[in-house]
PDB file of C-alpha atoms in Angstrom:
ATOM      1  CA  UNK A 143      -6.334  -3.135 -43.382  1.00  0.00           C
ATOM      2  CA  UNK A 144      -6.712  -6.841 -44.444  1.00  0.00           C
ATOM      3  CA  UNK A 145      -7.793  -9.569 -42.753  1.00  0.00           C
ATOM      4  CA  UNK A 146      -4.684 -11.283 -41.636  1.00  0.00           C
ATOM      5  CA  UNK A 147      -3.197  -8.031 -40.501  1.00  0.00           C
ATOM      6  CA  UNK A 148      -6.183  -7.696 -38.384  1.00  0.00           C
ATOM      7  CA  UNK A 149      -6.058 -10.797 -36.798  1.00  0.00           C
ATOM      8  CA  UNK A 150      -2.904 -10.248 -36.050  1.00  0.00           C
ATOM      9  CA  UNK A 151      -2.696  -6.772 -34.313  1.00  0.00           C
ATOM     10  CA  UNK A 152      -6.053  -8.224 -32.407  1.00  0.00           C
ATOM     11  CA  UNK A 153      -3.656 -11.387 -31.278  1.00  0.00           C
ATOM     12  CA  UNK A 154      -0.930  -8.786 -29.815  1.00  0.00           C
ATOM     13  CA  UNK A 155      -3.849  -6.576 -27.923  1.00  0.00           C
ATOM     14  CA  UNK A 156      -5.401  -9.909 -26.326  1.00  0.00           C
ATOM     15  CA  UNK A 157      -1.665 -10.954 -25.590  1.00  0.00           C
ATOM     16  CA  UNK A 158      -1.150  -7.578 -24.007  1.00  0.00           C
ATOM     17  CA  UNK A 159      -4.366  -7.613 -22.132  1.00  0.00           C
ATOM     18  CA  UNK A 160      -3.902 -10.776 -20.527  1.00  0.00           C
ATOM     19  CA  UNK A 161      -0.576 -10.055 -19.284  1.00  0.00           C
ATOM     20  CA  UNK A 162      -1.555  -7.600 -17.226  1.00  0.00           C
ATOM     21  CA  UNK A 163      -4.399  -8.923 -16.140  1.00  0.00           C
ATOM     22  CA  UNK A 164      -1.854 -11.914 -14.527  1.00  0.00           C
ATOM     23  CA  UNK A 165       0.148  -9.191 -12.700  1.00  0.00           C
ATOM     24  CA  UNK A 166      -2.523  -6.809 -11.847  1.00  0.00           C
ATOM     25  CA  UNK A 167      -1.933  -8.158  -7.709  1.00  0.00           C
ATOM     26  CA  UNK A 168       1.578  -8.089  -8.362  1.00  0.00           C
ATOM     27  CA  UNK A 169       4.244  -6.189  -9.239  1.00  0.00           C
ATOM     28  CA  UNK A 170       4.015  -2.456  -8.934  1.00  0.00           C
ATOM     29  CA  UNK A 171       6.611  -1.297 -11.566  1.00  0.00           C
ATOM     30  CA  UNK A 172       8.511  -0.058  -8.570  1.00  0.00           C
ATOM     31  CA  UNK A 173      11.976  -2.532  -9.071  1.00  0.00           C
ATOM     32  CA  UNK A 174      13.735  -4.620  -6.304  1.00  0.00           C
ATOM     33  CA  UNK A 175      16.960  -3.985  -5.614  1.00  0.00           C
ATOM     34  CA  UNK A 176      15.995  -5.664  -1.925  1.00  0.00           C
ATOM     35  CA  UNK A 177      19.567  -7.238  -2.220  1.00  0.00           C
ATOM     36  CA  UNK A 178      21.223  -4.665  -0.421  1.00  0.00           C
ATOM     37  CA  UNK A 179      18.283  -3.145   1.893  1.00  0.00           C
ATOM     38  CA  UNK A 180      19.166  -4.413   5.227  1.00  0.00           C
ATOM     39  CA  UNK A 181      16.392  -5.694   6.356  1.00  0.00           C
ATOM     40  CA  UNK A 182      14.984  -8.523   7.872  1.00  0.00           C
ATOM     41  CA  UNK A 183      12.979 -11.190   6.103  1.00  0.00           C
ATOM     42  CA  UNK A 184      10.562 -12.429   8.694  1.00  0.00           C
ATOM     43  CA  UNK A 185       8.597 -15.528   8.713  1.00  0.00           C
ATOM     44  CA  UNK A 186       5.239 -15.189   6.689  1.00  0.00           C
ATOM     45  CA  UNK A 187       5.997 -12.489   4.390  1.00  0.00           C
ATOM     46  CA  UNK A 188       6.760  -9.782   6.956  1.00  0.00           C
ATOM     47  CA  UNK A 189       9.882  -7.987   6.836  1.00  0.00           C
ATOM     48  CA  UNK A 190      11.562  -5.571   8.985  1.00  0.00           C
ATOM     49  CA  UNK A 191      14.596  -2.864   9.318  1.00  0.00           C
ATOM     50  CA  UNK A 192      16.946  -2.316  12.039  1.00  0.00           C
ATOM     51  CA  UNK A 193      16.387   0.764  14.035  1.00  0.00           C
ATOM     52  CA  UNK A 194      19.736   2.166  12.528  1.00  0.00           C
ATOM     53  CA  UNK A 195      19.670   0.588   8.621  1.00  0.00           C
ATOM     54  CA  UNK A 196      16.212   2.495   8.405  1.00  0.00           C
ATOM     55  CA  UNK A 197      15.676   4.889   5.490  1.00  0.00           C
ATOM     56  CA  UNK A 198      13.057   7.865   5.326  1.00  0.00           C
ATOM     57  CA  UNK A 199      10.046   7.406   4.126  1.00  0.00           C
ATOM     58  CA  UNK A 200       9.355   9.755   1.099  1.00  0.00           C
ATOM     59  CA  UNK A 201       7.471  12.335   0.397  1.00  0.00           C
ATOM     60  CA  UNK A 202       4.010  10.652  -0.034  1.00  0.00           C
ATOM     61  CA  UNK A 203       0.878  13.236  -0.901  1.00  0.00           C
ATOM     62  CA  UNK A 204      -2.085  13.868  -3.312  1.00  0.00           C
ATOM     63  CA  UNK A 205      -5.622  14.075  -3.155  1.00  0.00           C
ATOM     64  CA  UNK A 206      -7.663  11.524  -0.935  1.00  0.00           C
ATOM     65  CA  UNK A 207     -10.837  10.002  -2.403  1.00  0.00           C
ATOM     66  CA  UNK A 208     -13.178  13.277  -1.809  1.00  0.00           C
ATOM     67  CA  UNK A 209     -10.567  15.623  -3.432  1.00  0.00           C
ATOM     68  CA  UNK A 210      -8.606  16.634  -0.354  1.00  0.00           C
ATOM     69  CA  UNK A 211      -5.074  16.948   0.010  1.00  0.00           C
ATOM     70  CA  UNK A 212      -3.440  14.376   2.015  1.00  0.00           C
ATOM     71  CA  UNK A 213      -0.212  13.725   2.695  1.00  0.00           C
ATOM     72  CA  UNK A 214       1.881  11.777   4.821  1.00  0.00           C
ATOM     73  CA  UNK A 215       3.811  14.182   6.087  1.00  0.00           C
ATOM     74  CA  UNK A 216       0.308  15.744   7.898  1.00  0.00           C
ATOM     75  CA  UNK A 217       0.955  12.954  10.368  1.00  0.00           C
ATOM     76  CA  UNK A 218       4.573  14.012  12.132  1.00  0.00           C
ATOM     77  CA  UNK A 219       5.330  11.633  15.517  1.00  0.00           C
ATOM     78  CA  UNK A 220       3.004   9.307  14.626  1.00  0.00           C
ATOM     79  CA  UNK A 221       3.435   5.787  13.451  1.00  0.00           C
ATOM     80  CA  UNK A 222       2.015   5.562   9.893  1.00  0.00           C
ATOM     81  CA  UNK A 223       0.732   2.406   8.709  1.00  0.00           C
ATOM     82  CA  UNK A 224       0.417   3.080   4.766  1.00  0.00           C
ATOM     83  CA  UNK A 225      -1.724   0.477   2.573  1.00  0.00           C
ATOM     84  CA  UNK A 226      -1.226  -0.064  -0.936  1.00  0.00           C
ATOM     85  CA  UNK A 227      -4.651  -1.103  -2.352  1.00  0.00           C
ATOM     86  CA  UNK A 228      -6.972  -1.185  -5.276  1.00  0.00           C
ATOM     87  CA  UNK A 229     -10.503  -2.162  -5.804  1.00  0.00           C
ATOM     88  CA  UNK A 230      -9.815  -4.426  -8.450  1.00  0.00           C
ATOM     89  CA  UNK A 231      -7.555  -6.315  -6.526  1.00  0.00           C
ATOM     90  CA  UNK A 232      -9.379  -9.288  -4.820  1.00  0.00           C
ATOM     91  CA  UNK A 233      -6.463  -9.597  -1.882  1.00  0.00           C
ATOM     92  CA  UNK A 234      -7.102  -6.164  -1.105  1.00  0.00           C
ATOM     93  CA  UNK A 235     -10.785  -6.755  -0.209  1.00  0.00           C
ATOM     94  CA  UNK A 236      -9.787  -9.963   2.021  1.00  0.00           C
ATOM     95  CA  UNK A 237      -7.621  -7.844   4.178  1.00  0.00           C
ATOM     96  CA  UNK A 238      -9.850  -4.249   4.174  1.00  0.00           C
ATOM     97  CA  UNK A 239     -11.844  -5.848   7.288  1.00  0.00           C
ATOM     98  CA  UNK A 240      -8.667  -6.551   9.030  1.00  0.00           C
ATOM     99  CA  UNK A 241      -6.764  -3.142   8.647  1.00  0.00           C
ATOM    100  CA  UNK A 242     -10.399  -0.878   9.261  1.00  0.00           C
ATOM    101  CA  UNK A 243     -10.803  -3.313  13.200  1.00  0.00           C
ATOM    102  CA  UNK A 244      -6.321  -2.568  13.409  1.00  0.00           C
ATOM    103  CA  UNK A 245      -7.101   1.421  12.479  1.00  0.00           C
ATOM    104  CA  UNK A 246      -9.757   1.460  14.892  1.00  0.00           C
ATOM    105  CA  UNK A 247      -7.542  -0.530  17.684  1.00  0.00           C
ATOM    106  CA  UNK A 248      -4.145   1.715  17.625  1.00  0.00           C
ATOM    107  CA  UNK A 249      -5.952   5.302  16.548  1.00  0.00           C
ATOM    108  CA  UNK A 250      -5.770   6.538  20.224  1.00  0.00           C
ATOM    109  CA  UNK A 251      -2.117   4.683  20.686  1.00  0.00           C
ATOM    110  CA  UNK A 252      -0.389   7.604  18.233  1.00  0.00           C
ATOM    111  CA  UNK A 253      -0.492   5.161  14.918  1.00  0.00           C
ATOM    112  CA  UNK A 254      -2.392   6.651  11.645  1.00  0.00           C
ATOM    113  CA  UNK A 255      -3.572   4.582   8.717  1.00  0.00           C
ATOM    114  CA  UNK A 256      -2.921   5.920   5.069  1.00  0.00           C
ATOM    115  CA  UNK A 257      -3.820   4.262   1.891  1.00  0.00           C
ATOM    116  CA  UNK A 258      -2.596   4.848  -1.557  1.00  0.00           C
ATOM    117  CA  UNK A 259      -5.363   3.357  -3.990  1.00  0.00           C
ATOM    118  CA  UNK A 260      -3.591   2.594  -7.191  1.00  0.00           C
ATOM    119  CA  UNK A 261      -4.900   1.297 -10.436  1.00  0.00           C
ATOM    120  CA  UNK A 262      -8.164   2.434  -9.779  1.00  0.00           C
ATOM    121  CA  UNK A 263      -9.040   4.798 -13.205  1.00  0.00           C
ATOM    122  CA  UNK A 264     -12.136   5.975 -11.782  1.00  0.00           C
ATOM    123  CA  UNK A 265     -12.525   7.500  -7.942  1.00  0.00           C
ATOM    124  CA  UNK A 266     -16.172   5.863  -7.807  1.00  0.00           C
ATOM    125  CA  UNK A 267     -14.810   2.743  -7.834  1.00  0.00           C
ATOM    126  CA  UNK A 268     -12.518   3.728  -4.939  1.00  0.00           C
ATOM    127  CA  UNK A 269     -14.749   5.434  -3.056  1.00  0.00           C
ATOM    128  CA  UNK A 270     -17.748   2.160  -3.362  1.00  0.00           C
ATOM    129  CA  UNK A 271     -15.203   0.226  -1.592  1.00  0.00           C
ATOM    130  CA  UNK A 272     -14.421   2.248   1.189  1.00  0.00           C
ATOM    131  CA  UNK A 273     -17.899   2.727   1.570  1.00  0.00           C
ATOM    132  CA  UNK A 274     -18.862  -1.068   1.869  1.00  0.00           C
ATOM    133  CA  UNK A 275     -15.901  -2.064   3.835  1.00  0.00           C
ATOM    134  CA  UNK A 276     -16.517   0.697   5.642  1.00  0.00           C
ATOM    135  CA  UNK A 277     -12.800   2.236   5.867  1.00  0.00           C
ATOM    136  CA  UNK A 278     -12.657   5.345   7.846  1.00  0.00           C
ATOM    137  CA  UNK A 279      -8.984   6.683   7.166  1.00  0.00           C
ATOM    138  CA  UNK A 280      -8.370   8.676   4.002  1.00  0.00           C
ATOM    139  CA  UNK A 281      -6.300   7.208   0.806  1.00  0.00           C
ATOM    140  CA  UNK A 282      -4.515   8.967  -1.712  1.00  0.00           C
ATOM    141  CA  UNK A 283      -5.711   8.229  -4.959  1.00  0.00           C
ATOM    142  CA  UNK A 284      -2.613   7.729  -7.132  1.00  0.00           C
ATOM    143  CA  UNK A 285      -4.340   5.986 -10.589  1.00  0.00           C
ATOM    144  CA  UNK A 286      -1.162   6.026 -12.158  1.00  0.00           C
ATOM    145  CA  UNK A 287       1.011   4.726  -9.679  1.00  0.00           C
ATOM    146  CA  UNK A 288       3.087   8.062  -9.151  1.00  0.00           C
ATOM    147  CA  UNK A 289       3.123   8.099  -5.430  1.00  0.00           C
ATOM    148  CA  UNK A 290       4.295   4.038  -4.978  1.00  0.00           C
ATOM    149  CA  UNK A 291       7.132   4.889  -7.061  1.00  0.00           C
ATOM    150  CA  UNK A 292       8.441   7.657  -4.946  1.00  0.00           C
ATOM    151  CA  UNK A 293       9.597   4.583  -2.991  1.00  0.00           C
ATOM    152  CA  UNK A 294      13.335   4.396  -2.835  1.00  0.00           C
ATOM    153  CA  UNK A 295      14.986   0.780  -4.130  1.00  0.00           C
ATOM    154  CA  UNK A 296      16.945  -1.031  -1.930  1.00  0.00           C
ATOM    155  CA  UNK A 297      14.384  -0.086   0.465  1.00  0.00           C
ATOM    156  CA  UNK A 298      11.292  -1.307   1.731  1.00  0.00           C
ATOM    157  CA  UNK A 299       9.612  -0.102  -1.565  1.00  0.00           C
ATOM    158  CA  UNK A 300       6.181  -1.917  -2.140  1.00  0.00           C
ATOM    159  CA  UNK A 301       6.797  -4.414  -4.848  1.00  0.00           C
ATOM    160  CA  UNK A 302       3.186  -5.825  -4.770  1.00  0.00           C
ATOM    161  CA  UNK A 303      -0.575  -5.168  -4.356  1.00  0.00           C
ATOM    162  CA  UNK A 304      -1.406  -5.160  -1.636  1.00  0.00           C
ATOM    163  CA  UNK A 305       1.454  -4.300   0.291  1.00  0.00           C
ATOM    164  CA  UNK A 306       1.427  -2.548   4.036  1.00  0.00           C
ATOM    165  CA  UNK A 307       4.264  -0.324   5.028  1.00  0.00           C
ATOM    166  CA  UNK A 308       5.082   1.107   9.309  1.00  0.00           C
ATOM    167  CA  UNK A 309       6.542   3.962   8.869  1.00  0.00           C
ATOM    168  CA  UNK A 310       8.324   4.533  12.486  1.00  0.00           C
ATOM    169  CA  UNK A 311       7.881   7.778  14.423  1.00  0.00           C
ATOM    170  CA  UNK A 312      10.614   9.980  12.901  1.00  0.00           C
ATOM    171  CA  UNK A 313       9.171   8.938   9.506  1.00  0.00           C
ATOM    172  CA  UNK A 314      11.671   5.543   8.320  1.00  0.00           C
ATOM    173  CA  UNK A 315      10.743   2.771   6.436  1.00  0.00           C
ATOM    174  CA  UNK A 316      10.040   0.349   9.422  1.00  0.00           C
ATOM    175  CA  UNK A 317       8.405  -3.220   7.877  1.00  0.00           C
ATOM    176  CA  UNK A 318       6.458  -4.141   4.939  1.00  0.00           C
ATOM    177  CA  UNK A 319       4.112  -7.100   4.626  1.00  0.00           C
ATOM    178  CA  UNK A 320       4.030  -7.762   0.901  1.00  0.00           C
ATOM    179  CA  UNK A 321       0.498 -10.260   1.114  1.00  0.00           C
ATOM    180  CA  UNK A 322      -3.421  -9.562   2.457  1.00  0.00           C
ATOM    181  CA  UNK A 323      -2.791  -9.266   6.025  1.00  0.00           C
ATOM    182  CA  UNK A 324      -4.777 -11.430   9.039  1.00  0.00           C
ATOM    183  CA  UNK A 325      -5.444  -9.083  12.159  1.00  0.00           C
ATOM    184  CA  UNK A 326      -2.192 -11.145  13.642  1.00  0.00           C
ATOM    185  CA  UNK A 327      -0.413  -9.522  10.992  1.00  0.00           C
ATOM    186  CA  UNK A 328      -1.445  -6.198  11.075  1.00  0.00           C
ATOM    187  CA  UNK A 329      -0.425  -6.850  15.152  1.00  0.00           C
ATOM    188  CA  UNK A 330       2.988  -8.345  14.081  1.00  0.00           C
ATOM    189  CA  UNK A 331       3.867  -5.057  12.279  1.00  0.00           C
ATOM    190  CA  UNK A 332       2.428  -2.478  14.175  1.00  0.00           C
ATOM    191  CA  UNK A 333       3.756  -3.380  17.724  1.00  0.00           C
ATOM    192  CA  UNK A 334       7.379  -3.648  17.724  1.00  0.00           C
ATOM    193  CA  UNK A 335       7.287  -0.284  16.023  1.00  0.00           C
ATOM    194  CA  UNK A 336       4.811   1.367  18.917  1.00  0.00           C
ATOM    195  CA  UNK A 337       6.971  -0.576  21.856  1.00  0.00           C
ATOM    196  CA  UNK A 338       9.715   1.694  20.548  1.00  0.00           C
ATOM    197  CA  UNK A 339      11.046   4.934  22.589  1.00  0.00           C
ATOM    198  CA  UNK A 340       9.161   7.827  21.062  1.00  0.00           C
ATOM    199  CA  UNK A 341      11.743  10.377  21.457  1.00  0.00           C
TER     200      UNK A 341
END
C-alpha cells in the first residue's frame, strides 16, 4: 500500500474513532420511536407512564460481574430499579454514590436495584468500579449491548448512558430518567411507584 492510500484509510479510522468517542454517553443504538409511548415527560429529564399505558418490561438476564446468572425476572413483586451504566462513562460515576445510599434506603421497602453494565469489553474494569464505589447490587454484564436492546420502542427503552428505569410491581415499564441522577432523583422515581397498591 502507498503512502497516500495510507493516509487515507488512517484519516477514516481516526474519523471513526472519534465519533464514537462523542456518543459513547449517549445513544445506545436502541431507536426512539418515544412519539407514540404514552408517557409523561416530567420536568428535569424524568419521565413517567400511566398506570394503564404501561408496557412489560422484557426479559432482562445474563451473567452478573462474578459470572452468576441474574436476571430480572429473579425479582417477581418487587419494584426494580434497573441502571444502565459503564465504567467508561464519566456520568455514570457522578451518580454511582447516589443510587448505592437509594439501594441501601428502599432494600427493606420491596424495591431491588439491577444494573446492566454495557460497553465495558473487559469485566475487570466493571468489577474495579463497583468495588470503589462500593455498589452492593449485582449488574448484568451485557458488553455488547444485547440486553438494552431487548427494550421495546415506543417504550421507555433507554436511549442513553446512563439511563435508570422503575420497573412497577407486576413488572411494566414505570419511568426512566435519561441523565446522572441526584439522590432527589432517584426519590422522584422510586416513590410514586412504591406509594402504589401492591396487589
Amino acid at each position: 500500500m502507498s503512502g497516500k492510500p495510507r493516509l487515507r484509510l488512517a484519516a477514516v479510522l481516526c474519523a471513526a474513532a472519534a465519533a464514537l468517542t462523542l456518543t459513547g454517553c449517549s445513544s445506545t443504538g436502541s431507536g426512539s420511536g418515544d412519539a407514540q409511548a404514552g408517557f409523561v415527560a416530567g420536568t428535569g429529564g424524568l419521565d413517567t407512564v400511566p398506570v394503564a399505558q404501561r408496557k412489560a418490561a422484557p426479559a432482562i438476564g445474563g451473567n452478573d460481574l462474578a459470572g452468576k446468572p441474574t436476571a430480572l425476572a429473579d425479582y417477581p413483586g418487587k419494584i426494580v430499579v434497573i441502571n444502565v451504566w459503564g465504567s467508561w462513562c464519566s456520568p455514570c460515576r457522578d451518580e454511582a454514590k447516589n443510587l448505592e445510599q437509594a439501594y441501601d434506603k428502599y432494600k427493606d421497602q420491596g424495591v431491588q436495584f439491577l444494573g446492566i453494565n454495557t460497553r465495558d469489553l473487559s469485566v475487570t474494569n466493571a468489577q474495579r468500579f463497583e468495588q470503589v464505589n462500593s455498589i452492593g447490587y449485582p449488574s448484568i454484564f451485557d458488553p455488547d449491548g444485547t440486553q438494552i436492546l431487548k427494550f421495546p420502542k415506543g417504550s421507555l427503552n433507554p436511549q442513553t448512558i446512563p439511563t435508570t428505569l422503575v420497573i412497577d410491581r407486576r413488572g411494566r415499564l414505570a419511568a426512566r430518567a435519561m441523565k446522572p441522577l441526584t439522590s432527589e432523583d432517584v426519590d422522584a422515581l422510586i416513590a410514586p411507584v412504591l406509594a402504589e397498591p401492591a396487589s
